[in-house]
Short mmCIF file of N, CA and C and ligand atoms in Angstrom, two decimals:
data_model
loop_
_atom_site.label_atom_id
_atom_site.label_comp_id
_atom_site.label_asym_id
_atom_site.label_seq_id
_atom_site.Cartn_x
_atom_site.Cartn_y
_atom_site.Cartn_z
N MET A 268 0.84 -1.29 0.15
CA MET A 268 0.11 0.00 0.01
C MET A 268 0.89 1.25 0.04
N ASN A 269 0.63 2.27 -0.91
CA ASN A 269 1.38 3.48 -0.80
C ASN A 269 0.72 4.62 0.05
N LYS A 270 1.35 5.21 0.83
CA LYS A 270 0.88 5.95 1.86
C LYS A 270 1.50 7.35 1.69
N VAL A 271 0.87 8.55 1.78
CA VAL A 271 1.48 9.72 1.75
C VAL A 271 0.97 10.64 2.89
N ILE A 272 1.69 11.69 3.45
CA ILE A 272 1.27 12.57 4.43
C ILE A 272 1.25 13.82 3.92
N VAL A 273 0.26 14.63 4.05
CA VAL A 273 0.02 16.01 3.72
C VAL A 273 0.03 16.87 5.03
N PRO A 274 1.18 17.52 5.20
CA PRO A 274 1.36 18.11 6.67
C PRO A 274 0.90 19.63 6.40
N GLY A 275 0.69 20.28 7.49
CA GLY A 275 0.40 21.72 7.63
C GLY A 275 0.01 22.15 8.94
N THR A 276 -0.35 23.42 8.99
CA THR A 276 -0.79 24.07 10.39
C THR A 276 -2.19 24.08 9.99
N PHE A 277 -2.88 24.42 8.93
CA PHE A 277 -4.30 24.23 8.64
C PHE A 277 -5.12 25.03 9.56
N ASP A 278 -4.76 26.49 9.56
CA ASP A 278 -5.22 27.31 10.56
C ASP A 278 -6.28 28.48 9.77
N PRO A 279 -7.22 28.03 9.27
CA PRO A 279 -7.85 26.91 9.12
C PRO A 279 -7.64 26.20 7.76
N ILE A 280 -8.18 25.12 7.60
CA ILE A 280 -8.14 24.47 6.29
C ILE A 280 -8.97 25.18 5.31
N THR A 281 -8.47 25.37 4.12
CA THR A 281 -8.93 26.05 2.99
C THR A 281 -9.34 25.15 1.83
N ASN A 282 -10.02 25.75 0.88
CA ASN A 282 -10.30 24.88 -0.20
C ASN A 282 -8.91 24.81 -1.12
N GLY A 283 -8.00 25.59 -0.96
CA GLY A 283 -6.66 25.36 -1.53
C GLY A 283 -5.98 23.85 -1.01
N HIS A 284 -6.08 23.81 0.28
CA HIS A 284 -5.71 22.67 1.02
C HIS A 284 -6.28 21.40 0.46
N LEU A 285 -7.65 21.51 0.53
CA LEU A 285 -8.57 20.43 0.02
C LEU A 285 -8.20 20.00 -1.43
N ASP A 286 -7.83 20.97 -2.31
CA ASP A 286 -7.53 20.62 -3.63
C ASP A 286 -6.26 19.78 -3.75
N ILE A 287 -5.27 19.99 -2.98
CA ILE A 287 -4.16 19.26 -2.92
C ILE A 287 -4.37 17.88 -2.22
N ILE A 288 -5.24 17.78 -1.20
CA ILE A 288 -5.45 16.50 -0.56
C ILE A 288 -6.35 15.75 -1.48
N GLU A 289 -7.33 16.16 -2.12
CA GLU A 289 -8.16 15.46 -3.00
C GLU A 289 -7.48 14.81 -4.06
N ARG A 290 -6.38 15.63 -4.69
CA ARG A 290 -5.63 15.21 -5.79
C ARG A 290 -4.64 14.17 -5.26
N ALA A 291 -4.10 14.28 -3.97
CA ALA A 291 -3.12 13.19 -3.43
C ALA A 291 -4.00 12.00 -3.18
N ALA A 292 -5.26 12.09 -2.92
CA ALA A 292 -5.99 10.93 -2.62
C ALA A 292 -6.42 10.12 -3.89
N LYS A 293 -6.27 10.66 -4.99
CA LYS A 293 -6.53 10.04 -6.29
C LYS A 293 -5.17 9.20 -6.65
N LEU A 294 -4.08 9.76 -6.23
CA LEU A 294 -2.80 9.19 -6.65
C LEU A 294 -2.39 8.09 -5.80
N TYR A 295 -2.69 8.16 -4.50
CA TYR A 295 -2.23 7.35 -3.35
C TYR A 295 -3.29 6.43 -2.73
N ASP A 296 -2.87 5.44 -2.19
CA ASP A 296 -3.92 4.56 -1.48
C ASP A 296 -4.47 5.09 -0.27
N GLN A 297 -3.47 5.68 0.52
CA GLN A 297 -3.83 6.21 1.83
C GLN A 297 -3.19 7.64 2.03
N VAL A 298 -3.93 8.56 2.39
CA VAL A 298 -3.48 10.02 2.77
C VAL A 298 -3.60 10.29 4.27
N ILE A 299 -2.56 10.74 4.87
CA ILE A 299 -2.69 11.09 6.19
C ILE A 299 -2.53 12.70 6.26
N VAL A 300 -3.59 13.40 6.57
CA VAL A 300 -3.50 14.83 6.76
C VAL A 300 -2.89 15.19 8.25
N ALA A 301 -1.72 15.60 8.21
CA ALA A 301 -0.95 15.77 9.34
C ALA A 301 -0.98 17.11 9.97
N ILE A 302 -1.79 17.38 11.07
CA ILE A 302 -1.88 18.84 11.55
C ILE A 302 -0.86 18.99 12.57
N ALA A 303 0.10 19.95 12.29
CA ALA A 303 1.02 20.36 13.19
C ALA A 303 0.48 21.30 14.37
N LYS A 304 0.93 20.97 15.59
CA LYS A 304 0.48 21.91 16.62
C LYS A 304 1.00 23.37 16.35
N SER A 305 2.08 23.60 15.79
CA SER A 305 2.78 24.98 15.30
C SER A 305 2.52 26.01 16.60
N ALA A 306 2.84 25.67 17.79
CA ALA A 306 2.54 26.65 18.85
C ALA A 306 3.28 27.88 18.62
N GLY A 307 4.31 27.97 18.01
CA GLY A 307 4.98 29.12 17.78
C GLY A 307 4.30 30.07 16.89
N LYS A 308 3.48 29.50 16.06
CA LYS A 308 2.69 30.47 15.06
C LYS A 308 1.45 31.02 15.73
N ASN A 309 1.13 30.66 17.07
CA ASN A 309 0.06 31.25 17.85
C ASN A 309 -1.22 31.05 17.09
N PRO A 310 -1.64 29.96 16.64
CA PRO A 310 -2.68 29.58 15.82
C PRO A 310 -4.03 30.21 16.29
N LEU A 311 -4.87 30.48 15.39
CA LEU A 311 -6.22 31.18 15.77
C LEU A 311 -7.16 30.05 16.42
N PHE A 312 -7.13 28.89 15.71
CA PHE A 312 -8.07 27.68 16.11
C PHE A 312 -6.94 26.81 16.89
N SER A 313 -7.54 26.13 17.98
CA SER A 313 -6.68 25.21 18.76
C SER A 313 -6.48 23.98 17.80
N LEU A 314 -5.44 23.22 18.25
CA LEU A 314 -5.21 21.97 17.54
C LEU A 314 -6.37 21.01 17.34
N GLU A 315 -7.30 20.95 18.42
CA GLU A 315 -8.47 20.14 18.33
C GLU A 315 -9.36 20.58 17.40
N GLU A 316 -9.66 22.03 17.50
CA GLU A 316 -10.52 22.60 16.41
C GLU A 316 -10.12 22.48 15.07
N ARG A 317 -8.65 22.61 14.69
CA ARG A 317 -8.17 22.64 13.44
C ARG A 317 -8.47 21.01 12.86
N ALA A 318 -8.24 20.02 13.88
CA ALA A 318 -8.38 18.76 13.47
C ALA A 318 -10.06 18.42 13.14
N GLU A 319 -10.64 18.85 13.91
CA GLU A 319 -12.13 18.58 13.69
C GLU A 319 -12.52 19.25 12.30
N LEU A 320 -12.09 20.52 12.08
CA LEU A 320 -12.63 21.11 10.87
C LEU A 320 -11.88 20.24 9.60
N ALA A 321 -10.72 19.77 9.74
CA ALA A 321 -10.22 19.12 8.73
C ALA A 321 -10.93 17.80 8.57
N LYS A 322 -11.25 17.17 9.67
CA LYS A 322 -12.07 15.80 9.60
C LYS A 322 -13.16 16.02 8.84
N ASP A 323 -13.92 17.09 9.26
CA ASP A 323 -15.55 17.36 8.57
C ASP A 323 -15.15 17.67 7.14
N SER A 324 -14.15 18.42 6.77
CA SER A 324 -13.90 18.91 5.34
C SER A 324 -13.49 17.71 4.49
N CYS A 325 -12.81 16.77 5.21
CA CYS A 325 -12.45 15.66 4.18
C CYS A 325 -13.24 14.42 4.21
N SER A 326 -14.33 14.48 4.97
CA SER A 326 -15.17 13.27 5.32
C SER A 326 -15.54 12.51 4.05
N TYR A 327 -15.75 13.24 3.02
CA TYR A 327 -16.20 12.69 1.60
C TYR A 327 -14.95 11.88 0.97
N LEU A 328 -13.71 12.03 1.43
CA LEU A 328 -12.71 11.26 0.85
C LEU A 328 -12.27 10.06 1.71
N LYS A 329 -12.60 9.04 1.16
CA LYS A 329 -12.65 7.64 2.14
C LYS A 329 -11.25 7.27 2.43
N ASN A 330 -10.25 7.53 1.65
CA ASN A 330 -8.88 7.06 1.89
C ASN A 330 -8.06 8.14 2.67
N VAL A 331 -8.85 9.15 3.39
CA VAL A 331 -8.08 10.17 3.91
C VAL A 331 -8.29 10.19 5.43
N GLU A 332 -7.25 10.18 6.24
CA GLU A 332 -7.57 10.34 7.80
C GLU A 332 -6.77 11.59 8.33
N VAL A 333 -7.40 12.07 9.44
CA VAL A 333 -6.55 13.25 9.85
C VAL A 333 -6.02 13.03 11.25
N LYS A 334 -4.77 13.31 11.37
CA LYS A 334 -4.02 13.04 12.70
C LYS A 334 -3.51 14.47 13.18
N THR A 335 -3.13 14.49 14.39
CA THR A 335 -2.31 15.79 14.89
C THR A 335 -1.00 15.22 15.30
N PHE A 336 -0.05 16.29 15.31
CA PHE A 336 1.24 15.90 15.75
C PHE A 336 1.91 17.18 16.41
N GLU A 337 2.97 16.75 17.30
CA GLU A 337 3.85 17.83 18.04
C GLU A 337 5.24 17.40 17.67
N GLY A 338 5.98 18.37 17.56
CA GLY A 338 7.48 17.99 17.35
C GLY A 338 7.72 17.76 15.79
N LEU A 339 8.66 16.97 15.40
CA LEU A 339 9.28 16.98 14.13
C LEU A 339 8.29 16.10 13.27
N LEU A 340 8.25 16.72 11.85
CA LEU A 340 7.44 15.86 11.10
C LEU A 340 8.17 14.54 10.71
N VAL A 341 9.47 14.43 10.66
CA VAL A 341 10.21 13.14 10.33
C VAL A 341 9.95 12.11 11.26
N ASN A 342 9.68 12.49 12.55
CA ASN A 342 9.28 11.46 13.68
C ASN A 342 7.79 11.14 13.37
N PHE A 343 6.93 11.89 13.05
CA PHE A 343 5.59 11.74 12.91
C PHE A 343 5.53 10.46 11.73
N ALA A 344 6.35 10.92 10.45
CA ALA A 344 6.46 10.05 9.44
C ALA A 344 6.87 8.63 9.85
N LYS A 345 7.82 8.65 10.58
CA LYS A 345 8.39 7.38 11.08
C LYS A 345 7.38 6.50 11.98
N GLU A 346 6.82 7.26 12.80
CA GLU A 346 5.64 6.54 13.68
C GLU A 346 4.42 5.91 12.92
N ASN A 347 4.29 6.48 11.54
CA ASN A 347 3.14 6.27 10.86
C ASN A 347 3.62 5.42 9.64
N ASP A 348 4.98 4.95 9.75
CA ASP A 348 5.44 4.03 8.80
C ASP A 348 5.37 4.62 7.48
N ALA A 349 5.49 5.88 7.28
CA ALA A 349 5.48 6.73 5.94
C ALA A 349 6.69 7.40 5.70
N HIS A 350 7.10 7.60 4.48
CA HIS A 350 8.28 8.44 4.20
C HIS A 350 8.00 9.44 3.01
N ILE A 351 6.86 9.48 2.55
CA ILE A 351 6.44 10.53 1.54
C ILE A 351 5.61 11.61 2.01
N VAL A 352 6.02 12.87 1.64
CA VAL A 352 5.30 14.10 1.93
C VAL A 352 4.77 14.72 0.75
N VAL A 353 3.59 15.15 0.67
CA VAL A 353 3.00 16.00 -0.64
C VAL A 353 2.84 17.31 0.13
N LYS A 354 3.37 18.33 -0.76
CA LYS A 354 3.22 19.74 -0.31
C LYS A 354 2.59 20.37 -1.57
N GLY A 355 1.81 21.38 -1.20
CA GLY A 355 1.20 22.20 -2.34
C GLY A 355 2.19 23.36 -2.42
N LEU A 356 2.53 23.77 -3.75
CA LEU A 356 3.31 25.04 -4.18
C LEU A 356 2.47 26.05 -4.78
N ARG A 357 2.49 27.08 -4.23
CA ARG A 357 1.62 28.08 -4.79
C ARG A 357 2.52 29.12 -5.65
N ILE A 358 2.81 30.22 -5.07
CA ILE A 358 3.48 31.24 -5.74
C ILE A 358 4.96 30.99 -5.38
N VAL A 359 5.71 31.72 -6.34
CA VAL A 359 7.26 31.35 -6.12
C VAL A 359 7.88 31.52 -4.80
N SER A 360 7.35 32.45 -4.04
CA SER A 360 7.93 32.74 -2.76
C SER A 360 7.81 31.54 -1.66
N ASP A 361 6.87 30.60 -2.17
CA ASP A 361 6.78 29.34 -1.32
C ASP A 361 8.09 28.60 -1.50
N PHE A 362 8.53 28.67 -2.47
CA PHE A 362 9.58 27.72 -2.98
C PHE A 362 10.83 27.71 -2.02
N GLU A 363 11.28 28.82 -1.79
CA GLU A 363 12.66 28.92 -0.79
C GLU A 363 12.40 28.21 0.45
N TYR A 364 11.41 28.55 1.12
CA TYR A 364 11.11 27.84 2.33
C TYR A 364 10.94 26.36 2.35
N GLU A 365 10.07 25.87 1.26
CA GLU A 365 9.69 24.58 0.96
C GLU A 365 11.08 23.75 0.64
N PHE A 366 11.89 24.41 -0.17
CA PHE A 366 13.16 23.76 -0.53
C PHE A 366 14.11 23.42 0.58
N GLN A 367 14.19 24.48 1.45
CA GLN A 367 14.93 24.31 2.70
C GLN A 367 14.43 23.31 3.64
N MET A 368 13.29 23.27 3.75
CA MET A 368 12.52 22.24 4.66
C MET A 368 12.68 20.86 4.15
N ALA A 369 12.59 20.59 2.80
CA ALA A 369 12.67 19.30 2.12
C ALA A 369 14.06 18.88 2.41
N GLY A 370 15.06 19.78 2.17
CA GLY A 370 16.49 19.46 2.36
C GLY A 370 16.70 18.86 3.68
N LEU A 371 16.31 19.72 4.83
CA LEU A 371 16.52 19.40 6.10
C LEU A 371 15.91 18.08 6.52
N ASN A 372 14.59 17.93 6.10
CA ASN A 372 13.90 16.68 6.46
C ASN A 372 14.64 15.45 5.74
N ARG A 373 15.38 15.50 4.69
CA ARG A 373 15.98 14.46 4.24
C ARG A 373 17.14 14.17 4.76
N LYS A 374 17.84 15.31 5.50
CA LYS A 374 18.90 15.08 6.19
C LYS A 374 18.81 14.25 7.55
N LEU A 375 17.64 14.60 8.11
CA LEU A 375 17.21 14.02 9.26
C LEU A 375 16.61 12.64 9.18
N TYR A 376 16.15 12.29 7.89
CA TYR A 376 15.52 11.02 7.55
C TYR A 376 15.85 10.81 6.19
N PRO A 377 16.95 10.09 5.80
CA PRO A 377 17.37 9.87 4.42
C PRO A 377 16.21 9.25 3.38
N GLU A 378 15.40 8.53 4.02
CA GLU A 378 14.33 7.84 3.09
C GLU A 378 13.28 8.89 2.77
N PHE A 379 13.09 10.01 3.44
CA PHE A 379 12.25 10.84 3.31
C PHE A 379 12.17 11.55 2.21
N GLU A 380 10.99 11.59 1.40
CA GLU A 380 10.85 12.20 0.16
C GLU A 380 9.73 13.35 0.12
N THR A 381 9.97 14.55 -0.28
CA THR A 381 8.87 15.46 -0.41
C THR A 381 8.57 15.73 -1.76
N LEU A 382 7.30 15.53 -2.16
CA LEU A 382 6.93 15.76 -3.46
C LEU A 382 6.02 17.04 -3.45
N PHE A 383 6.17 17.83 -4.67
CA PHE A 383 5.47 19.09 -4.61
C PHE A 383 4.46 19.02 -5.71
N MET A 384 3.19 19.53 -5.40
CA MET A 384 2.11 19.68 -6.26
C MET A 384 1.81 20.92 -6.55
N MET A 385 1.70 21.46 -7.80
CA MET A 385 1.23 22.72 -8.12
C MET A 385 -0.04 23.01 -7.68
N SER A 386 -0.45 24.12 -7.09
CA SER A 386 -1.77 24.43 -6.60
C SER A 386 -2.56 24.68 -7.92
N SER A 387 -3.89 24.33 -7.85
CA SER A 387 -4.55 24.69 -8.99
C SER A 387 -4.68 26.19 -9.22
N HIS A 388 -4.85 26.59 -10.36
CA HIS A 388 -4.83 27.97 -10.73
C HIS A 388 -5.69 28.90 -9.72
N GLU A 389 -6.77 28.39 -9.54
CA GLU A 389 -7.91 29.30 -8.75
C GLU A 389 -7.35 29.54 -7.29
N TYR A 390 -6.50 28.57 -6.74
CA TYR A 390 -5.97 28.60 -5.36
C TYR A 390 -4.61 29.21 -5.23
N MET A 391 -3.96 29.51 -6.34
CA MET A 391 -2.53 30.05 -6.37
C MET A 391 -2.20 31.04 -5.27
N HIS A 392 -3.16 31.93 -5.09
CA HIS A 392 -2.93 33.02 -4.13
C HIS A 392 -3.62 32.93 -2.84
N LEU A 393 -4.18 31.77 -2.62
CA LEU A 393 -4.99 31.64 -1.27
C LEU A 393 -4.24 31.12 -0.14
N SER A 394 -4.28 31.57 1.09
CA SER A 394 -3.72 31.08 2.15
C SER A 394 -4.43 31.22 3.42
N SER A 395 -4.13 30.38 4.44
CA SER A 395 -4.92 30.50 5.77
C SER A 395 -4.79 31.79 6.29
N SER A 396 -3.72 32.42 6.20
CA SER A 396 -3.47 33.68 6.82
C SER A 396 -4.38 34.78 6.13
N GLN A 397 -4.54 34.70 5.04
CA GLN A 397 -5.48 35.59 4.23
C GLN A 397 -6.87 35.32 4.74
N ILE A 398 -7.32 34.18 4.76
CA ILE A 398 -8.44 33.90 5.26
C ILE A 398 -8.87 34.37 6.68
N ARG A 399 -7.90 34.14 7.56
CA ARG A 399 -7.98 34.81 8.95
C ARG A 399 -8.26 36.29 8.96
N GLU A 400 -7.39 36.81 8.04
CA GLU A 400 -7.43 38.32 7.99
C GLU A 400 -8.83 38.71 7.39
N LEU A 401 -9.22 38.19 6.38
CA LEU A 401 -10.60 38.51 5.79
C LEU A 401 -11.68 38.38 6.78
N ALA A 402 -11.60 37.41 7.68
CA ALA A 402 -12.71 36.98 8.51
C ALA A 402 -12.60 38.15 9.87
N GLN A 403 -11.38 38.44 10.10
CA GLN A 403 -11.25 39.47 11.08
C GLN A 403 -11.68 40.72 10.70
N MET A 404 -11.48 40.96 9.52
CA MET A 404 -11.87 42.38 8.97
C MET A 404 -13.10 42.53 8.13
N GLY A 405 -13.85 41.64 8.29
CA GLY A 405 -15.26 41.74 7.68
C GLY A 405 -15.39 41.51 6.09
N GLY A 406 -14.29 40.84 5.54
CA GLY A 406 -14.21 40.48 3.98
C GLY A 406 -14.96 39.18 3.81
N GLU A 407 -15.22 39.10 2.48
CA GLU A 407 -15.84 37.75 2.10
C GLU A 407 -14.87 36.67 1.94
N TYR A 408 -15.19 35.52 2.57
CA TYR A 408 -14.22 34.34 2.38
C TYR A 408 -14.96 32.92 2.07
N GLU A 409 -16.51 33.08 2.13
CA GLU A 409 -17.19 31.91 2.18
C GLU A 409 -16.97 30.87 0.91
N GLU A 410 -16.59 31.44 -0.25
CA GLU A 410 -16.33 30.62 -1.35
C GLU A 410 -14.88 30.12 -1.37
N LEU A 411 -14.02 30.42 -0.55
CA LEU A 411 -12.61 29.96 -0.48
C LEU A 411 -12.38 29.08 0.62
N VAL A 412 -13.43 28.58 1.53
CA VAL A 412 -13.29 27.59 2.42
C VAL A 412 -14.39 26.65 2.59
N PRO A 413 -14.23 25.40 3.21
CA PRO A 413 -15.24 24.50 3.18
C PRO A 413 -16.36 25.11 4.32
N GLU A 414 -17.56 24.60 4.12
CA GLU A 414 -18.67 25.15 4.75
C GLU A 414 -18.46 25.22 6.33
N CYS A 415 -18.06 24.09 6.79
CA CYS A 415 -17.75 24.05 8.39
C CYS A 415 -16.83 25.05 8.85
N VAL A 416 -15.80 25.49 7.96
CA VAL A 416 -14.76 26.45 8.30
C VAL A 416 -15.49 27.80 8.19
N ALA A 417 -16.31 28.11 7.26
CA ALA A 417 -16.97 29.32 7.12
C ALA A 417 -17.87 29.70 8.54
N LYS A 418 -18.42 28.48 8.93
CA LYS A 418 -19.31 28.75 10.16
C LYS A 418 -18.44 28.86 11.20
N ALA A 419 -17.47 28.18 11.41
CA ALA A 419 -16.59 28.22 12.73
C ALA A 419 -15.87 29.67 12.68
N LEU A 420 -15.63 30.30 11.36
CA LEU A 420 -15.18 31.67 11.45
C LEU A 420 -16.24 32.78 11.77
N LYS A 421 -17.30 32.36 11.40
CA LYS A 421 -18.42 33.28 11.81
C LYS A 421 -18.58 33.47 13.31
N ASN A 422 -18.41 32.29 13.91
CA ASN A 422 -18.69 32.11 15.43
C ASN A 422 -17.58 32.57 16.27
N LEU A 423 -16.51 33.10 15.75
CA LEU A 423 -15.44 33.53 16.39
C LEU A 423 -15.79 34.74 17.28
O1 PNS B 539 0.94 25.06 6.91
P1 PNS B 539 2.30 25.31 7.31
O2 PNS B 539 2.36 26.00 8.53
O3 PNS B 539 3.16 25.86 6.01
O4 PNS B 539 3.17 24.02 7.57
C1 PNS B 539 4.49 23.67 7.86
C2 PNS B 539 4.96 22.48 8.61
C3 PNS B 539 3.84 22.35 9.82
C4 PNS B 539 4.48 21.39 7.58
C5 PNS B 539 6.17 22.52 9.16
O5 PNS B 539 6.41 23.68 10.00
C6 PNS B 539 6.61 21.32 9.89
O6 PNS B 539 6.92 20.21 9.36
N1 PNS B 539 6.60 21.44 11.40
C7 PNS B 539 6.98 20.39 12.25
C8 PNS B 539 8.50 20.62 12.91
C9 PNS B 539 9.35 20.22 11.81
O7 PNS B 539 9.44 19.09 11.50
N2 PNS B 539 10.18 21.25 11.22
C10 PNS B 539 11.22 20.93 10.37
C11 PNS B 539 12.62 20.79 10.89
S1 PNS B 539 13.23 22.08 11.83
#
C-alpha cells in the first residue's frame, strides 16, 4: 500500500488545501493529513478545532484520515510508517522555504521524500493567513473555505 502525508498547520483548512488533499487521494491508496501543533505560530484555532474542521472537510474522501502531531514531521512520518510527504506549491515565494524544509527533512531521515504539487490556478494566491485576515476584517471568504470552516469563522 502506498501512503503519503499532507502536513500543515491548517489554521484553518482552505479549499486550496482540500484541492491538494483530494488530488493526493487520487494518486495514493492512503493519505494522512497531519496537523502540526505549530504553537510558535500562535494559531487562531486550537489543535483540536483545526483537526475537527479538517476531519469534517475531508469526510467525503474515504482514503483520507486526519491526525495531529507535535514535534518533528520526520518523527511523525516514522511513527506512521510513511516516508513521502506531499506539499502544495503556490507562488514562487513558497519555494525557498519549502526547498530548505525538504532538504533538512531528508538530512534528518534519508528515506524521506517531499513531492510538490502545483496548486490549481484558482488557489494560487489563497492562504490560511489571508482567510483569517478576511474573517477578522469583515471581508468575504465563504467561497474559499469548506462550509464548516465558514461557520467556525463566523462564530469567532
Ligand atoms: O502549513 P504550514 O504552516 O506551512 O506547515 C508547515 C509544517 C507544519 C509542515 C512545518 O512547519 C513542519 O513540518 N513542522 C513540524 C516541525 C518540523 O519538522 N520542522 C522541520 C525541521 S526544523
